[in-house]
PDB file of C-alpha atoms in Angstrom:
ATOM      1  CA  UNK A   1     -76.393  24.091 -66.277  1.00  0.00           C
ATOM      2  CA  UNK A   2     -76.262  27.837 -66.613  1.00  0.00           C
ATOM      3  CA  UNK A   3     -72.854  28.861 -67.983  1.00  0.00           C
ATOM      4  CA  UNK A   4     -72.613  31.650 -65.423  1.00  0.00           C
ATOM      5  CA  UNK A   5     -72.663  29.179 -62.552  1.00  0.00           C
ATOM      6  CA  UNK A   6     -70.080  27.007 -64.267  1.00  0.00           C
ATOM      7  CA  UNK A   7     -67.727  29.985 -64.503  1.00  0.00           C
ATOM      8  CA  UNK A   8     -68.377  30.924 -60.878  1.00  0.00           C
ATOM      9  CA  UNK A   9     -67.697  27.359 -59.811  1.00  0.00           C
ATOM     10  CA  UNK A  10     -64.413  27.223 -61.696  1.00  0.00           C
ATOM     11  CA  UNK A  11     -63.313  30.545 -60.199  1.00  0.00           C
ATOM     12  CA  UNK A  12     -64.160  29.283 -56.726  1.00  0.00           C
ATOM     13  CA  UNK A  13     -62.029  26.192 -57.222  1.00  0.00           C
ATOM     14  CA  UNK A  14     -59.111  28.267 -58.515  1.00  0.00           C
ATOM     15  CA  UNK A  15     -59.381  30.675 -55.598  1.00  0.00           C
ATOM     16  CA  UNK A  16     -59.522  27.857 -53.096  1.00  0.00           C
ATOM     17  CA  UNK A  17     -56.434  26.273 -54.642  1.00  0.00           C
ATOM     18  CA  UNK A  18     -54.593  29.600 -54.482  1.00  0.00           C
ATOM     19  CA  UNK A  19     -55.496  30.087 -50.821  1.00  0.00           C
ATOM     20  CA  UNK A  20     -54.376  26.544 -50.032  1.00  0.00           C
ATOM     21  CA  UNK A  21     -51.072  27.134 -51.795  1.00  0.00           C
ATOM     22  CA  UNK A  22     -50.487  30.327 -49.850  1.00  0.00           C
ATOM     23  CA  UNK A  23     -51.232  28.631 -46.558  1.00  0.00           C
ATOM     24  CA  UNK A  24     -48.985  25.748 -47.456  1.00  0.00           C
ATOM     25  CA  UNK A  25     -46.034  27.983 -48.308  1.00  0.00           C
ATOM     26  CA  UNK A  26     -46.475  30.393 -45.436  1.00  0.00           C
ATOM     27  CA  UNK A  27     -48.568  32.966 -47.287  1.00  0.00           C
ATOM     28  CA  UNK A  28     -47.574  36.168 -48.992  1.00  0.00           C
ATOM     29  CA  UNK A  29     -45.623  39.087 -47.668  1.00  0.00           C
ATOM     30  CA  UNK A  30     -47.511  40.151 -44.548  1.00  0.00           C
ATOM     31  CA  UNK A  31     -48.687  43.740 -44.416  1.00  0.00           C
ATOM     32  CA  UNK A  32     -47.206  44.096 -40.927  1.00  0.00           C
ATOM     33  CA  UNK A  33     -43.709  43.250 -42.159  1.00  0.00           C
ATOM     34  CA  UNK A  34     -43.962  44.915 -45.570  1.00  0.00           C
ATOM     35  CA  UNK A  35     -45.313  48.319 -44.574  1.00  0.00           C
ATOM     36  CA  UNK A  36     -44.267  51.145 -42.249  1.00  0.00           C
ATOM     37  CA  UNK A  37     -45.351  50.769 -38.618  1.00  0.00           C
ATOM     38  CA  UNK A  38     -47.904  53.147 -37.059  1.00  0.00           C
ATOM     39  CA  UNK A  39     -45.309  54.266 -34.507  1.00  0.00           C
ATOM     40  CA  UNK A  40     -41.531  54.098 -34.323  1.00  0.00           C
ATOM     41  CA  UNK A  41     -39.806  53.421 -31.020  1.00  0.00           C
ATOM     42  CA  UNK A  42     -36.058  53.335 -30.484  1.00  0.00           C
ATOM     43  CA  UNK A  43     -35.403  49.875 -29.066  1.00  0.00           C
ATOM     44  CA  UNK A  44     -31.678  50.531 -28.756  1.00  0.00           C
ATOM     45  CA  UNK A  45     -30.752  48.083 -31.523  1.00  0.00           C
ATOM     46  CA  UNK A  46     -28.157  49.438 -33.947  1.00  0.00           C
ATOM     47  CA  UNK A  47     -27.716  46.594 -36.399  1.00  0.00           C
ATOM     48  CA  UNK A  48     -25.640  43.445 -36.571  1.00  0.00           C
ATOM     49  CA  UNK A  49     -21.866  43.672 -36.653  1.00  0.00           C
ATOM     50  CA  UNK A  50     -18.937  41.654 -37.936  1.00  0.00           C
ATOM     51  CA  UNK A  51     -15.575  41.989 -36.227  1.00  0.00           C
ATOM     52  CA  UNK A  52     -14.109  42.769 -32.861  1.00  0.00           C
ATOM     53  CA  UNK A  53     -15.696  45.306 -30.536  1.00  0.00           C
ATOM     54  CA  UNK A  54     -12.183  46.646 -29.927  1.00  0.00           C
ATOM     55  CA  UNK A  55     -11.442  47.267 -33.620  1.00  0.00           C
ATOM     56  CA  UNK A  56      -9.978  50.783 -34.090  1.00  0.00           C
ATOM     57  CA  UNK A  57     -12.325  51.649 -36.996  1.00  0.00           C
ATOM     58  CA  UNK A  58     -16.047  51.097 -37.469  1.00  0.00           C
ATOM     59  CA  UNK A  59     -17.643  51.093 -40.907  1.00  0.00           C
ATOM     60  CA  UNK A  60     -21.429  51.359 -41.073  1.00  0.00           C
ATOM     61  CA  UNK A  61     -23.200  50.242 -44.232  1.00  0.00           C
ATOM     62  CA  UNK A  62     -26.811  51.198 -45.004  1.00  0.00           C
ATOM     63  CA  UNK A  63     -28.271  48.681 -47.413  1.00  0.00           C
ATOM     64  CA  UNK A  64     -31.401  47.579 -49.226  1.00  0.00           C
ATOM     65  CA  UNK A  65     -31.726  43.874 -49.974  1.00  0.00           C
ATOM     66  CA  UNK A  66     -33.434  44.498 -53.312  1.00  0.00           C
ATOM     67  CA  UNK A  67     -30.624  46.798 -54.446  1.00  0.00           C
ATOM     68  CA  UNK A  68     -28.518  45.042 -57.124  1.00  0.00           C
ATOM     69  CA  UNK A  69     -25.494  47.192 -56.274  1.00  0.00           C
ATOM     70  CA  UNK A  70     -25.761  46.090 -52.635  1.00  0.00           C
ATOM     71  CA  UNK A  71     -25.820  42.463 -53.774  1.00  0.00           C
ATOM     72  CA  UNK A  72     -22.757  43.013 -55.955  1.00  0.00           C
ATOM     73  CA  UNK A  73     -20.876  44.614 -53.076  1.00  0.00           C
ATOM     74  CA  UNK A  74     -21.908  41.862 -50.653  1.00  0.00           C
ATOM     75  CA  UNK A  75     -20.899  38.991 -52.892  1.00  0.00           C
ATOM     76  CA  UNK A  76     -17.750  40.411 -54.504  1.00  0.00           C
ATOM     77  CA  UNK A  77     -16.190  42.919 -52.093  1.00  0.00           C
ATOM     78  CA  UNK A  78     -17.268  41.869 -48.599  1.00  0.00           C
ATOM     79  CA  UNK A  79     -15.443  38.500 -48.656  1.00  0.00           C
ATOM     80  CA  UNK A  80     -12.113  40.283 -49.286  1.00  0.00           C
ATOM     81  CA  UNK A  81     -12.958  43.004 -46.754  1.00  0.00           C
ATOM     82  CA  UNK A  82     -13.611  40.272 -44.192  1.00  0.00           C
ATOM     83  CA  UNK A  83     -10.272  38.644 -44.919  1.00  0.00           C
ATOM     84  CA  UNK A  84      -8.170  41.815 -44.980  1.00  0.00           C
ATOM     85  CA  UNK A  85      -9.850  44.121 -42.485  1.00  0.00           C
ATOM     86  CA  UNK A  86     -12.499  42.455 -40.343  1.00  0.00           C
ATOM     87  CA  UNK A  87     -10.863  39.129 -39.481  1.00  0.00           C
ATOM     88  CA  UNK A  88      -7.557  40.912 -38.776  1.00  0.00           C
ATOM     89  CA  UNK A  89      -9.166  43.016 -36.046  1.00  0.00           C
ATOM     90  CA  UNK A  90      -8.832  46.353 -37.805  1.00  0.00           C
ATOM     91  CA  UNK A  91     -12.505  46.991 -38.626  1.00  0.00           C
ATOM     92  CA  UNK A  92     -15.880  46.370 -37.103  1.00  0.00           C
ATOM     93  CA  UNK A  93     -18.525  46.356 -39.875  1.00  0.00           C
ATOM     94  CA  UNK A  94     -22.069  47.371 -38.943  1.00  0.00           C
ATOM     95  CA  UNK A  95     -25.096  46.631 -41.129  1.00  0.00           C
ATOM     96  CA  UNK A  96     -28.118  48.966 -41.046  1.00  0.00           C
ATOM     97  CA  UNK A  97     -31.390  48.702 -42.942  1.00  0.00           C
ATOM     98  CA  UNK A  98     -32.248  51.375 -45.473  1.00  0.00           C
ATOM     99  CA  UNK A  99     -35.275  50.090 -47.435  1.00  0.00           C
ATOM    100  CA  UNK A 100     -35.842  52.306 -50.461  1.00  0.00           C
ATOM    101  CA  UNK A 101     -39.413  53.247 -51.420  1.00  0.00           C
ATOM    102  CA  UNK A 102     -38.724  52.378 -55.065  1.00  0.00           C
ATOM    103  CA  UNK A 103     -38.527  48.704 -54.070  1.00  0.00           C
ATOM    104  CA  UNK A 104     -41.907  47.121 -53.349  1.00  0.00           C
ATOM    105  CA  UNK A 105     -40.687  44.494 -50.893  1.00  0.00           C
ATOM    106  CA  UNK A 106     -37.675  46.273 -49.404  1.00  0.00           C
ATOM    107  CA  UNK A 107     -39.140  46.410 -45.895  1.00  0.00           C
ATOM    108  CA  UNK A 108     -40.230  42.788 -46.051  1.00  0.00           C
ATOM    109  CA  UNK A 109     -36.732  41.755 -47.161  1.00  0.00           C
ATOM    110  CA  UNK A 110     -35.160  43.547 -44.209  1.00  0.00           C
ATOM    111  CA  UNK A 111     -37.750  42.041 -41.910  1.00  0.00           C
ATOM    112  CA  UNK A 112     -37.016  38.514 -43.119  1.00  0.00           C
ATOM    113  CA  UNK A 113     -33.336  39.001 -42.292  1.00  0.00           C
ATOM    114  CA  UNK A 114     -34.232  40.370 -38.855  1.00  0.00           C
ATOM    115  CA  UNK A 115     -36.580  37.447 -38.125  1.00  0.00           C
ATOM    116  CA  UNK A 116     -33.784  35.017 -38.945  1.00  0.00           C
ATOM    117  CA  UNK A 117     -31.472  37.167 -36.840  1.00  0.00           C
ATOM    118  CA  UNK A 118     -33.776  36.718 -33.859  1.00  0.00           C
ATOM    119  CA  UNK A 119     -32.761  33.054 -34.016  1.00  0.00           C
ATOM    120  CA  UNK A 120     -29.063  33.767 -34.461  1.00  0.00           C
ATOM    121  CA  UNK A 121     -29.094  33.321 -38.244  1.00  0.00           C
ATOM    122  CA  UNK A 122     -28.889  36.898 -39.522  1.00  0.00           C
ATOM    123  CA  UNK A 123     -25.711  36.514 -41.555  1.00  0.00           C
ATOM    124  CA  UNK A 124     -26.812  33.174 -42.966  1.00  0.00           C
ATOM    125  CA  UNK A 125     -30.080  34.743 -44.129  1.00  0.00           C
ATOM    126  CA  UNK A 126     -28.261  37.775 -45.486  1.00  0.00           C
ATOM    127  CA  UNK A 127     -26.113  35.460 -47.596  1.00  0.00           C
ATOM    128  CA  UNK A 128     -29.216  33.709 -48.906  1.00  0.00           C
ATOM    129  CA  UNK A 129     -30.778  37.025 -49.917  1.00  0.00           C
ATOM    130  CA  UNK A 130     -27.671  38.339 -51.662  1.00  0.00           C
ATOM    131  CA  UNK A 131     -26.177  35.194 -53.179  1.00  0.00           C
ATOM    132  CA  UNK A 132     -29.526  34.211 -54.743  1.00  0.00           C
ATOM    133  CA  UNK A 133     -30.414  37.715 -55.820  1.00  0.00           C
ATOM    134  CA  UNK A 134     -32.355  36.716 -58.959  1.00  0.00           C
ATOM    135  CA  UNK A 135     -35.519  36.985 -56.847  1.00  0.00           C
ATOM    136  CA  UNK A 136     -35.137  40.773 -56.724  1.00  0.00           C
ATOM    137  CA  UNK A 137     -35.445  41.103 -60.504  1.00  0.00           C
ATOM    138  CA  UNK A 138     -38.789  39.303 -60.808  1.00  0.00           C
ATOM    139  CA  UNK A 139     -41.075  41.737 -59.005  1.00  0.00           C
ATOM    140  CA  UNK A 140     -42.911  38.746 -57.532  1.00  0.00           C
ATOM    141  CA  UNK A 141     -43.923  38.343 -53.909  1.00  0.00           C
ATOM    142  CA  UNK A 142     -40.821  36.697 -52.363  1.00  0.00           C
ATOM    143  CA  UNK A 143     -42.453  35.380 -49.174  1.00  0.00           C
ATOM    144  CA  UNK A 144     -42.486  31.697 -50.149  1.00  0.00           C
ATOM    145  CA  UNK A 145     -38.933  31.854 -51.504  1.00  0.00           C
ATOM    146  CA  UNK A 146     -37.696  33.620 -48.380  1.00  0.00           C
ATOM    147  CA  UNK A 147     -39.262  30.854 -46.315  1.00  0.00           C
ATOM    148  CA  UNK A 148     -37.163  28.390 -48.294  1.00  0.00           C
ATOM    149  CA  UNK A 149     -34.122  30.558 -47.594  1.00  0.00           C
ATOM    150  CA  UNK A 150     -34.979  30.582 -43.895  1.00  0.00           C
ATOM    151  CA  UNK A 151     -35.369  26.805 -43.928  1.00  0.00           C
ATOM    152  CA  UNK A 152     -31.897  26.515 -45.484  1.00  0.00           C
ATOM    153  CA  UNK A 153     -30.407  28.517 -42.594  1.00  0.00           C
ATOM    154  CA  UNK A 154     -31.919  26.114 -40.064  1.00  0.00           C
ATOM    155  CA  UNK A 155     -34.298  28.471 -38.268  1.00  0.00           C
ATOM    156  CA  UNK A 156     -37.499  27.343 -36.612  1.00  0.00           C
ATOM    157  CA  UNK A 157     -40.046  28.104 -39.330  1.00  0.00           C
ATOM    158  CA  UNK A 158     -42.987  28.447 -36.963  1.00  0.00           C
ATOM    159  CA  UNK A 159     -41.204  31.202 -35.064  1.00  0.00           C
ATOM    160  CA  UNK A 160     -40.020  32.773 -38.330  1.00  0.00           C
ATOM    161  CA  UNK A 161     -43.584  32.816 -39.736  1.00  0.00           C
ATOM    162  CA  UNK A 162     -44.950  34.322 -36.529  1.00  0.00           C
ATOM    163  CA  UNK A 163     -42.247  37.009 -36.538  1.00  0.00           C
ATOM    164  CA  UNK A 164     -43.198  38.120 -40.053  1.00  0.00           C
ATOM    165  CA  UNK A 165     -46.934  37.901 -39.497  1.00  0.00           C
ATOM    166  CA  UNK A 166     -46.724  40.129 -36.410  1.00  0.00           C
ATOM    167  CA  UNK A 167     -44.274  42.534 -38.023  1.00  0.00           C
ATOM    168  CA  UNK A 168     -42.069  42.047 -34.983  1.00  0.00           C
ATOM    169  CA  UNK A 169     -39.242  44.228 -36.311  1.00  0.00           C
ATOM    170  CA  UNK A 170     -41.170  46.754 -38.374  1.00  0.00           C
ATOM    171  CA  UNK A 171     -40.391  49.583 -35.933  1.00  0.00           C
ATOM    172  CA  UNK A 172     -36.710  48.619 -35.814  1.00  0.00           C
ATOM    173  CA  UNK A 173     -36.440  48.592 -39.618  1.00  0.00           C
ATOM    174  CA  UNK A 174     -38.175  51.957 -39.876  1.00  0.00           C
ATOM    175  CA  UNK A 175     -35.998  53.482 -37.151  1.00  0.00           C
ATOM    176  CA  UNK A 176     -32.924  52.390 -39.095  1.00  0.00           C
ATOM    177  CA  UNK A 177     -34.365  53.860 -42.299  1.00  0.00           C
ATOM    178  CA  UNK A 178     -35.059  57.188 -40.609  1.00  0.00           C
ATOM    179  CA  UNK A 179     -31.586  57.162 -39.113  1.00  0.00           C
ATOM    180  CA  UNK A 180     -30.078  56.714 -42.571  1.00  0.00           C
ATOM    181  CA  UNK A 181     -32.286  59.441 -43.985  1.00  0.00           C
ATOM    182  CA  UNK A 182     -31.203  61.873 -41.259  1.00  0.00           C
ATOM    183  CA  UNK A 183     -27.584  61.110 -42.081  1.00  0.00           C
ATOM    184  CA  UNK A 184     -28.283  62.292 -45.650  1.00  0.00           C
ATOM    185  CA  UNK A 185     -28.069  58.874 -47.205  1.00  0.00           C
ATOM    186  CA  UNK A 186     -29.718  58.902 -50.625  1.00  0.00           C
ATOM    187  CA  UNK A 187     -28.320  55.790 -52.278  1.00  0.00           C
ATOM    188  CA  UNK A 188     -27.592  52.219 -51.297  1.00  0.00           C
ATOM    189  CA  UNK A 189     -25.185  51.096 -50.262  1.00  0.00           C
ATOM    190  CA  UNK A 190     -24.076  54.137 -48.258  1.00  0.00           C
ATOM    191  CA  UNK A 191     -21.043  54.004 -45.980  1.00  0.00           C
ATOM    192  CA  UNK A 192     -19.810  55.816 -42.892  1.00  0.00           C
ATOM    193  CA  UNK A 193     -16.407  55.486 -41.234  1.00  0.00           C
ATOM    194  CA  UNK A 194     -16.458  56.296 -37.528  1.00  0.00           C
ATOM    195  CA  UNK A 195     -19.581  58.377 -38.149  1.00  0.00           C
ATOM    196  CA  UNK A 196     -18.271  60.326 -41.157  1.00  0.00           C
ATOM    197  CA  UNK A 197     -19.924  59.767 -44.506  1.00  0.00           C
ATOM    198  CA  UNK A 198     -17.730  58.308 -47.222  1.00  0.00           C
ATOM    199  CA  UNK A 199     -18.283  59.543 -50.756  1.00  0.00           C
ATOM    200  CA  UNK A 200     -17.276  57.637 -53.861  1.00  0.00           C
ATOM    201  CA  UNK A 201     -17.668  58.257 -57.587  1.00  0.00           C
ATOM    202  CA  UNK A 202     -18.195  54.531 -58.139  1.00  0.00           C
ATOM    203  CA  UNK A 203     -18.923  51.417 -56.136  1.00  0.00           C
ATOM    204  CA  UNK A 204     -15.969  51.147 -53.731  1.00  0.00           C
ATOM    205  CA  UNK A 205     -13.841  48.038 -53.524  1.00  0.00           C
ATOM    206  CA  UNK A 206     -11.848  46.352 -50.802  1.00  0.00           C
ATOM    207  CA  UNK A 207      -8.732  48.363 -51.744  1.00  0.00           C
ATOM    208  CA  UNK A 208     -10.650  51.623 -51.218  1.00  0.00           C
ATOM    209  CA  UNK A 209     -11.633  50.604 -47.712  1.00  0.00           C
ATOM    210  CA  UNK A 210      -8.143  49.363 -46.938  1.00  0.00           C
ATOM    211  CA  UNK A 211      -6.719  52.804 -47.810  1.00  0.00           C
ATOM    212  CA  UNK A 212      -9.386  54.561 -45.737  1.00  0.00           C
ATOM    213  CA  UNK A 213      -8.754  52.338 -42.730  1.00  0.00           C
ATOM    214  CA  UNK A 214      -4.966  52.722 -43.060  1.00  0.00           C
ATOM    215  CA  UNK A 215      -5.384  56.509 -43.049  1.00  0.00           C
ATOM    216  CA  UNK A 216      -7.758  56.552 -40.079  1.00  0.00           C
ATOM    217  CA  UNK A 217      -5.487  54.341 -38.013  1.00  0.00           C
ATOM    218  CA  UNK A 218      -2.373  56.324 -38.982  1.00  0.00           C
ATOM    219  CA  UNK A 219      -3.971  59.630 -37.995  1.00  0.00           C
ATOM    220  CA  UNK A 220      -5.707  58.430 -34.853  1.00  0.00           C
ATOM    221  CA  UNK A 221      -4.623  60.263 -31.696  1.00  0.00           C
ATOM    222  CA  UNK A 222      -2.235  58.213 -29.564  1.00  0.00           C
ATOM    223  CA  UNK A 223      -3.792  56.361 -26.691  1.00  0.00           C
ATOM    224  CA  UNK A 224      -2.742  57.528 -23.225  1.00  0.00           C
ATOM    225  CA  UNK A 225      -0.306  55.168 -21.526  1.00  0.00           C
ATOM    226  CA  UNK A 226      -1.788  52.691 -19.116  1.00  0.00           C
ATOM    227  CA  UNK A 227      -1.644  53.795 -15.507  1.00  0.00           C
ATOM    228  CA  UNK A 228      -0.076  51.397 -13.056  1.00  0.00           C
ATOM    229  CA  UNK A 229      -1.295  51.276  -9.503  1.00  0.00           C
ATOM    230  CA  UNK A 230       0.647  49.943  -6.582  1.00  0.00           C
TER     231      UNK A 230
END
């Protein structure tokens, strides 16, 4: 047999096996979820929040799931911030997407979290992405791994796959990115307290936020007394 046809045959088998593997694992990062959308529409969504809606201070964090500093903050500082500030009713913490162009899959990462969030599993998926952050250092397509993460959170995988394939939240992710850009965010994570940008010379810790919150609460204008009607 001609050697050329042998080579072609082998390549065909390899390609078929690769396609089968992709289909079996849910495929690679879909273009719809990994790239910018053709149009951006404000759907009114402003990110997921932790804490009471009546908390006196709101902290907004713009993050990129591939950012190693974001992962460090999420796994080391956020647990203490939850205990000291969020669970005590003093702070509402808002998470916003800010996918950086230097990270190949940053939009896809954000999209995966949003697709899990559509099923009520945003924070569980966020933990998977940050607490198993070795994936971000490989440069490899994370789609199959993220599907395993999604499975671990208990989401319906058929709905999750469809969400990514359609790029269901691509406009929402891009709107959040543009919002962060307009607020002069240039690094991740970036933080705002009640709409004012916080600047640090290093990665802030829970003690930094505790001091900021203490100051904001101490200097907040007094609330008017409740009016009683007869």
